[in-house]
Amino acid sequence: MELWDAYNSSFEKIEGLTLIREEEDKIPEGVYHLVNHILVKHADGTYLLMKRDPTKPAYPNMWEATAGGSALQGETALESALRELREETGIAAESLKELDRSLGNTSIHYRYLCDTDCAKDSIKLQAGETCDYRWVTKEELLAMPDSELVGLEMLKYVK
């Protein structure tokens, strides 16, 4: 069972309220949990795409322009983003640049940029989450059809 901290629309933690991932459809109106999205840009200007595992219930086999996921109970958005980045890609970043944050239906979405000079062949896949990766140029990324790519909202940060 995955537990999440609860937040209000002002991005403040609600003390004493715990949310349960498996009961996401029961989150009260005006209550949110933290979700992070990390766009990875290499020092050579290319971007990392991760292919979602075919067993994922949402968007199987689609390319994702981000790593990321939900913050676990007790984690800040940044701590969660650094953990998710490490778990899903093997990249152990020391810091991330916050790009923005916004409210979704039941989530507060934090968007980050990871600038890295990691060895491009050092990317690690996470079983059950990712099954492939590739580095693409800005032009290749922006030319991908929407039907192949998840995380389209991150494309506005591709520069």
PDB file of C-alpha atoms in Angstrom:
ATOM      1  CA  MET A   1       0.000   0.000   0.000  1.00  0.00           C
ATOM      2  CA  GLU A   2       1.380   3.402  -1.034  1.00  0.00           C
ATOM      3  CA  LEU A   3       0.657   6.312   1.329  1.00  0.00           C
ATOM      4  CA  TRP A   4       0.674   9.973   0.341  1.00  0.00           C
ATOM      5  CA  ASP A   5       0.605  13.227   2.281  1.00  0.00           C
ATOM      6  CA  ALA A   6      -2.393  15.483   1.653  1.00  0.00           C
ATOM      7  CA  TYR A   7      -2.115  19.107   0.507  1.00  0.00           C
ATOM      8  CA  ASN A   8      -4.502  22.013  -0.007  1.00  0.00           C
ATOM      9  CA  SER A   9      -4.753  24.215  -3.099  1.00  0.00           C
ATOM     10  CA  SER A  10      -2.179  26.603  -1.604  1.00  0.00           C
ATOM     11  CA  PHE A  11       0.401  23.781  -1.719  1.00  0.00           C
ATOM     12  CA  GLU A  12       0.374  23.470   2.090  1.00  0.00           C
ATOM     13  CA  LYS A  13       0.493  20.087   3.783  1.00  0.00           C
ATOM     14  CA  ILE A  14      -2.695  19.110   5.628  1.00  0.00           C
ATOM     15  CA  GLU A  15      -1.553  17.658   8.935  1.00  0.00           C
ATOM     16  CA  GLY A  16      -3.259  14.492  10.127  1.00  0.00           C
ATOM     17  CA  LEU A  17      -4.658  13.451   6.736  1.00  0.00           C
ATOM     18  CA  THR A  18      -3.151  10.520   4.844  1.00  0.00           C
ATOM     19  CA  LEU A  19      -4.136   9.526   1.320  1.00  0.00           C
ATOM     20  CA  ILE A  20      -3.914   5.984  -0.064  1.00  0.00           C
ATOM     21  CA  ARG A  21      -2.908   5.414  -3.690  1.00  0.00           C
ATOM     22  CA  GLU A  22      -5.342   2.538  -4.126  1.00  0.00           C
ATOM     23  CA  GLU A  23      -8.142   4.891  -3.019  1.00  0.00           C
ATOM     24  CA  GLU A  24      -7.233   7.818  -5.262  1.00  0.00           C
ATOM     25  CA  ASP A  25     -10.833   7.982  -6.480  1.00  0.00           C
ATOM     26  CA  LYS A  26     -11.878   8.772  -2.885  1.00  0.00           C
ATOM     27  CA  ILE A  27      -9.711  11.876  -2.458  1.00  0.00           C
ATOM     28  CA  PRO A  28     -11.977  14.652  -1.155  1.00  0.00           C
ATOM     29  CA  GLU A  29     -12.528  17.752  -3.268  1.00  0.00           C
ATOM     30  CA  GLY A  30      -9.904  20.403  -2.557  1.00  0.00           C
ATOM     31  CA  VAL A  31      -7.356  17.820  -1.369  1.00  0.00           C
ATOM     32  CA  TYR A  32      -4.290  16.927  -3.437  1.00  0.00           C
ATOM     33  CA  HIS A  33      -1.180  14.741  -3.447  1.00  0.00           C
ATOM     34  CA  LEU A  34       2.222  15.565  -4.951  1.00  0.00           C
ATOM     35  CA  VAL A  35       3.249  14.323  -8.389  1.00  0.00           C
ATOM     36  CA  ASN A  36       6.528  15.175 -10.077  1.00  0.00           C
ATOM     37  CA  HIS A  37       7.712  15.191 -13.685  1.00  0.00           C
ATOM     38  CA  ILE A  38      11.393  15.461 -14.591  1.00  0.00           C
ATOM     39  CA  LEU A  39      12.599  16.413 -18.061  1.00  0.00           C
ATOM     40  CA  VAL A  40      16.188  15.192 -18.575  1.00  0.00           C
ATOM     41  CA  LYS A  41      18.507  17.215 -20.807  1.00  0.00           C
ATOM     42  CA  HIS A  42      22.035  16.077 -21.555  1.00  0.00           C
ATOM     43  CA  ALA A  43      24.933  18.513 -21.748  1.00  0.00           C
ATOM     44  CA  ASP A  44      25.096  17.809 -25.510  1.00  0.00           C
ATOM     45  CA  GLY A  45      21.543  19.192 -25.920  1.00  0.00           C
ATOM     46  CA  THR A  46      19.677  15.902 -26.342  1.00  0.00           C
ATOM     47  CA  TYR A  47      16.694  14.800 -24.265  1.00  0.00           C
ATOM     48  CA  LEU A  48      16.048  11.457 -22.610  1.00  0.00           C
ATOM     49  CA  LEU A  49      12.940   9.517 -23.585  1.00  0.00           C
ATOM     50  CA  MET A  50      11.863   6.496 -21.545  1.00  0.00           C
ATOM     51  CA  LYS A  51       9.536   3.843 -22.986  1.00  0.00           C
ATOM     52  CA  ARG A  52       6.759   2.798 -20.627  1.00  0.00           C
ATOM     53  CA  ASP A  53       6.632  -0.906 -19.824  1.00  0.00           C
ATOM     54  CA  PRO A  54       4.011  -2.871 -21.815  1.00  0.00           C
ATOM     55  CA  THR A  55       2.437  -4.054 -18.534  1.00  0.00           C
ATOM     56  CA  LYS A  56       1.658  -0.502 -17.349  1.00  0.00           C
ATOM     57  CA  PRO A  57      -2.116   0.011 -17.204  1.00  0.00           C
ATOM     58  CA  ALA A  58      -1.847   3.587 -18.475  1.00  0.00           C
ATOM     59  CA  TYR A  59      -0.056   4.371 -21.738  1.00  0.00           C
ATOM     60  CA  PRO A  60       1.802   1.068 -22.214  1.00  0.00           C
ATOM     61  CA  ASN A  61       4.658   1.093 -24.763  1.00  0.00           C
ATOM     62  CA  MET A  62       4.500   4.857 -25.196  1.00  0.00           C
ATOM     63  CA  TRP A  63       7.532   7.111 -25.006  1.00  0.00           C
ATOM     64  CA  GLU A  64       7.644   9.482 -22.070  1.00  0.00           C
ATOM     65  CA  ALA A  65       9.505  12.775 -22.083  1.00  0.00           C
ATOM     66  CA  THR A  66       9.799  12.603 -18.308  1.00  0.00           C
ATOM     67  CA  ALA A  67      10.675  10.457 -15.373  1.00  0.00           C
ATOM     68  CA  GLY A  68       8.554  10.918 -12.281  1.00  0.00           C
ATOM     69  CA  GLY A  69       5.704   9.801 -10.099  1.00  0.00           C
ATOM     70  CA  SER A  70       3.945  10.436  -6.815  1.00  0.00           C
ATOM     71  CA  ALA A  71       5.652  11.591  -3.646  1.00  0.00           C
ATOM     72  CA  LEU A  72       5.502   9.047  -0.845  1.00  0.00           C
ATOM     73  CA  GLN A  73       4.333  10.045   2.606  1.00  0.00           C
ATOM     74  CA  GLY A  74       7.041  12.128   4.291  1.00  0.00           C
ATOM     75  CA  GLU A  75       8.765  13.170   1.045  1.00  0.00           C
ATOM     76  CA  THR A  76       8.906  16.670  -0.343  1.00  0.00           C
ATOM     77  CA  ALA A  77       8.263  17.130  -4.051  1.00  0.00           C
ATOM     78  CA  LEU A  78      12.004  17.555  -4.675  1.00  0.00           C
ATOM     79  CA  GLU A  79      12.991  14.506  -2.613  1.00  0.00           C
ATOM     80  CA  SER A  80      10.440  12.469  -4.505  1.00  0.00           C
ATOM     81  CA  ALA A  81      11.623  13.777  -7.878  1.00  0.00           C
ATOM     82  CA  LEU A  82      15.245  12.892  -7.103  1.00  0.00           C
ATOM     83  CA  ARG A  83      14.179   9.393  -5.971  1.00  0.00           C
ATOM     84  CA  GLU A  84      11.963   8.772  -9.013  1.00  0.00           C
ATOM     85  CA  LEU A  85      14.690   9.999 -11.367  1.00  0.00           C
ATOM     86  CA  ARG A  86      17.214   7.618  -9.771  1.00  0.00           C
ATOM     87  CA  GLU A  87      14.769   4.664  -9.760  1.00  0.00           C
ATOM     88  CA  GLU A  88      13.526   5.117 -13.331  1.00  0.00           C
ATOM     89  CA  THR A  89      16.749   6.167 -15.069  1.00  0.00           C
ATOM     90  CA  GLY A  90      19.693   5.462 -12.776  1.00  0.00           C
ATOM     91  CA  ILE A  91      20.618   9.173 -12.853  1.00  0.00           C
ATOM     92  CA  ALA A  92      21.658  10.320  -9.379  1.00  0.00           C
ATOM     93  CA  ALA A  93      21.237  14.078  -9.662  1.00  0.00           C
ATOM     94  CA  GLU A  94      22.205  16.357  -6.798  1.00  0.00           C
ATOM     95  CA  SER A  95      19.751  19.076  -7.755  1.00  0.00           C
ATOM     96  CA  LEU A  96      16.920  19.852 -10.157  1.00  0.00           C
ATOM     97  CA  LYS A  97      15.575  23.126 -11.492  1.00  0.00           C
ATOM     98  CA  GLU A  98      11.898  23.667 -10.712  1.00  0.00           C
ATOM     99  CA  LEU A  99      10.111  24.771 -13.882  1.00  0.00           C
ATOM    100  CA  ASP A 100       6.598  25.226 -12.518  1.00  0.00           C
ATOM    101  CA  ARG A 101       3.815  23.721 -10.448  1.00  0.00           C
ATOM    102  CA  SER A 102       0.096  23.488 -11.045  1.00  0.00           C
ATOM    103  CA  LEU A 103      -3.091  21.940  -9.686  1.00  0.00           C
ATOM    104  CA  GLY A 104      -4.687  18.931 -11.337  1.00  0.00           C
ATOM    105  CA  ASN A 105      -7.914  17.206 -10.307  1.00  0.00           C
ATOM    106  CA  THR A 106      -6.391  15.463  -7.271  1.00  0.00           C
ATOM    107  CA  SER A 107      -2.699  16.252  -7.768  1.00  0.00           C
ATOM    108  CA  ILE A 108      -0.237  19.063  -7.441  1.00  0.00           C
ATOM    109  CA  HIS A 109       2.134  18.699 -10.380  1.00  0.00           C
ATOM    110  CA  TYR A 110       5.739  19.806  -9.915  1.00  0.00           C
ATOM    111  CA  ARG A 111       7.804  20.020 -13.095  1.00  0.00           C
ATOM    112  CA  TYR A 112      11.593  19.902 -12.997  1.00  0.00           C
ATOM    113  CA  LEU A 113      14.541  20.000 -15.369  1.00  0.00           C
ATOM    114  CA  CYS A 114      17.541  17.755 -14.804  1.00  0.00           C
ATOM    115  CA  ASP A 115      20.670  18.939 -16.593  1.00  0.00           C
ATOM    116  CA  THR A 116      23.132  16.059 -16.748  1.00  0.00           C
ATOM    117  CA  ASP A 117      26.411  15.036 -18.302  1.00  0.00           C
ATOM    118  CA  CYS A 118      25.987  11.361 -17.375  1.00  0.00           C
ATOM    119  CA  ALA A 119      27.313   8.667 -19.684  1.00  0.00           C
ATOM    120  CA  LYS A 120      24.489   8.243 -22.183  1.00  0.00           C
ATOM    121  CA  ASP A 121      24.740   4.452 -22.061  1.00  0.00           C
ATOM    122  CA  SER A 122      24.480   4.379 -18.242  1.00  0.00           C
ATOM    123  CA  ILE A 123      20.666   4.688 -18.130  1.00  0.00           C
ATOM    124  CA  LYS A 124      19.052   1.962 -16.016  1.00  0.00           C
ATOM    125  CA  LEU A 125      15.572   0.628 -16.721  1.00  0.00           C
ATOM    126  CA  GLN A 126      13.154  -0.012 -13.855  1.00  0.00           C
ATOM    127  CA  ALA A 127      11.351  -3.355 -14.132  1.00  0.00           C
ATOM    128  CA  GLY A 128       7.618  -2.884 -14.517  1.00  0.00           C
ATOM    129  CA  GLU A 129       8.049   0.834 -15.251  1.00  0.00           C
ATOM    130  CA  THR A 130      10.339   1.239 -18.255  1.00  0.00           C
ATOM    131  CA  CYS A 131      11.497  -1.097 -21.017  1.00  0.00           C
ATOM    132  CA  ASP A 132      13.676   1.063 -23.284  1.00  0.00           C
ATOM    133  CA  TYR A 133      15.249   4.502 -23.595  1.00  0.00           C
ATOM    134  CA  ARG A 134      16.719   6.757 -26.202  1.00  0.00           C
ATOM    135  CA  TRP A 135      18.297  10.191 -26.470  1.00  0.00           C
ATOM    136  CA  VAL A 136      16.743  12.524 -29.043  1.00  0.00           C
ATOM    137  CA  THR A 137      17.418  15.992 -30.347  1.00  0.00           C
ATOM    138  CA  LYS A 138      15.029  18.852 -29.690  1.00  0.00           C
ATOM    139  CA  GLU A 139      13.857  18.620 -33.289  1.00  0.00           C
ATOM    140  CA  GLU A 140      13.231  14.866 -33.067  1.00  0.00           C
ATOM    141  CA  LEU A 141      11.315  15.266 -29.822  1.00  0.00           C
ATOM    142  CA  LEU A 142       9.121  18.079 -31.090  1.00  0.00           C
ATOM    143  CA  ALA A 143       8.405  16.144 -34.316  1.00  0.00           C
ATOM    144  CA  MET A 144       7.154  13.015 -32.517  1.00  0.00           C
ATOM    145  CA  PRO A 145       3.456  12.292 -33.065  1.00  0.00           C
ATOM    146  CA  ASP A 146       1.245  12.877 -30.023  1.00  0.00           C
ATOM    147  CA  SER A 147       0.067   9.274 -30.351  1.00  0.00           C
ATOM    148  CA  GLU A 148       3.553   8.007 -29.404  1.00  0.00           C
ATOM    149  CA  LEU A 149       4.408  10.398 -26.579  1.00  0.00           C
ATOM    150  CA  VAL A 150       3.187  10.865 -23.004  1.00  0.00           C
ATOM    151  CA  GLY A 151       3.965  14.033 -21.074  1.00  0.00           C
ATOM    152  CA  LEU A 152       3.181  16.482 -23.833  1.00  0.00           C
ATOM    153  CA  GLU A 153       2.838  19.345 -21.333  1.00  0.00           C
ATOM    154  CA  MET A 154       6.619  19.164 -20.809  1.00  0.00           C
ATOM    155  CA  LEU A 155       7.366  19.990 -24.449  1.00  0.00           C
ATOM    156  CA  LYS A 156       6.991  23.715 -23.749  1.00  0.00           C
ATOM    157  CA  TYR A 157      10.236  23.464 -21.739  1.00  0.00           C
ATOM    158  CA  VAL A 158      12.242  21.909 -24.577  1.00  0.00           C
ATOM    159  CA  LYS A 159      14.719  24.582 -25.697  1.00  0.00           C
TER     160      LYS A 159
END
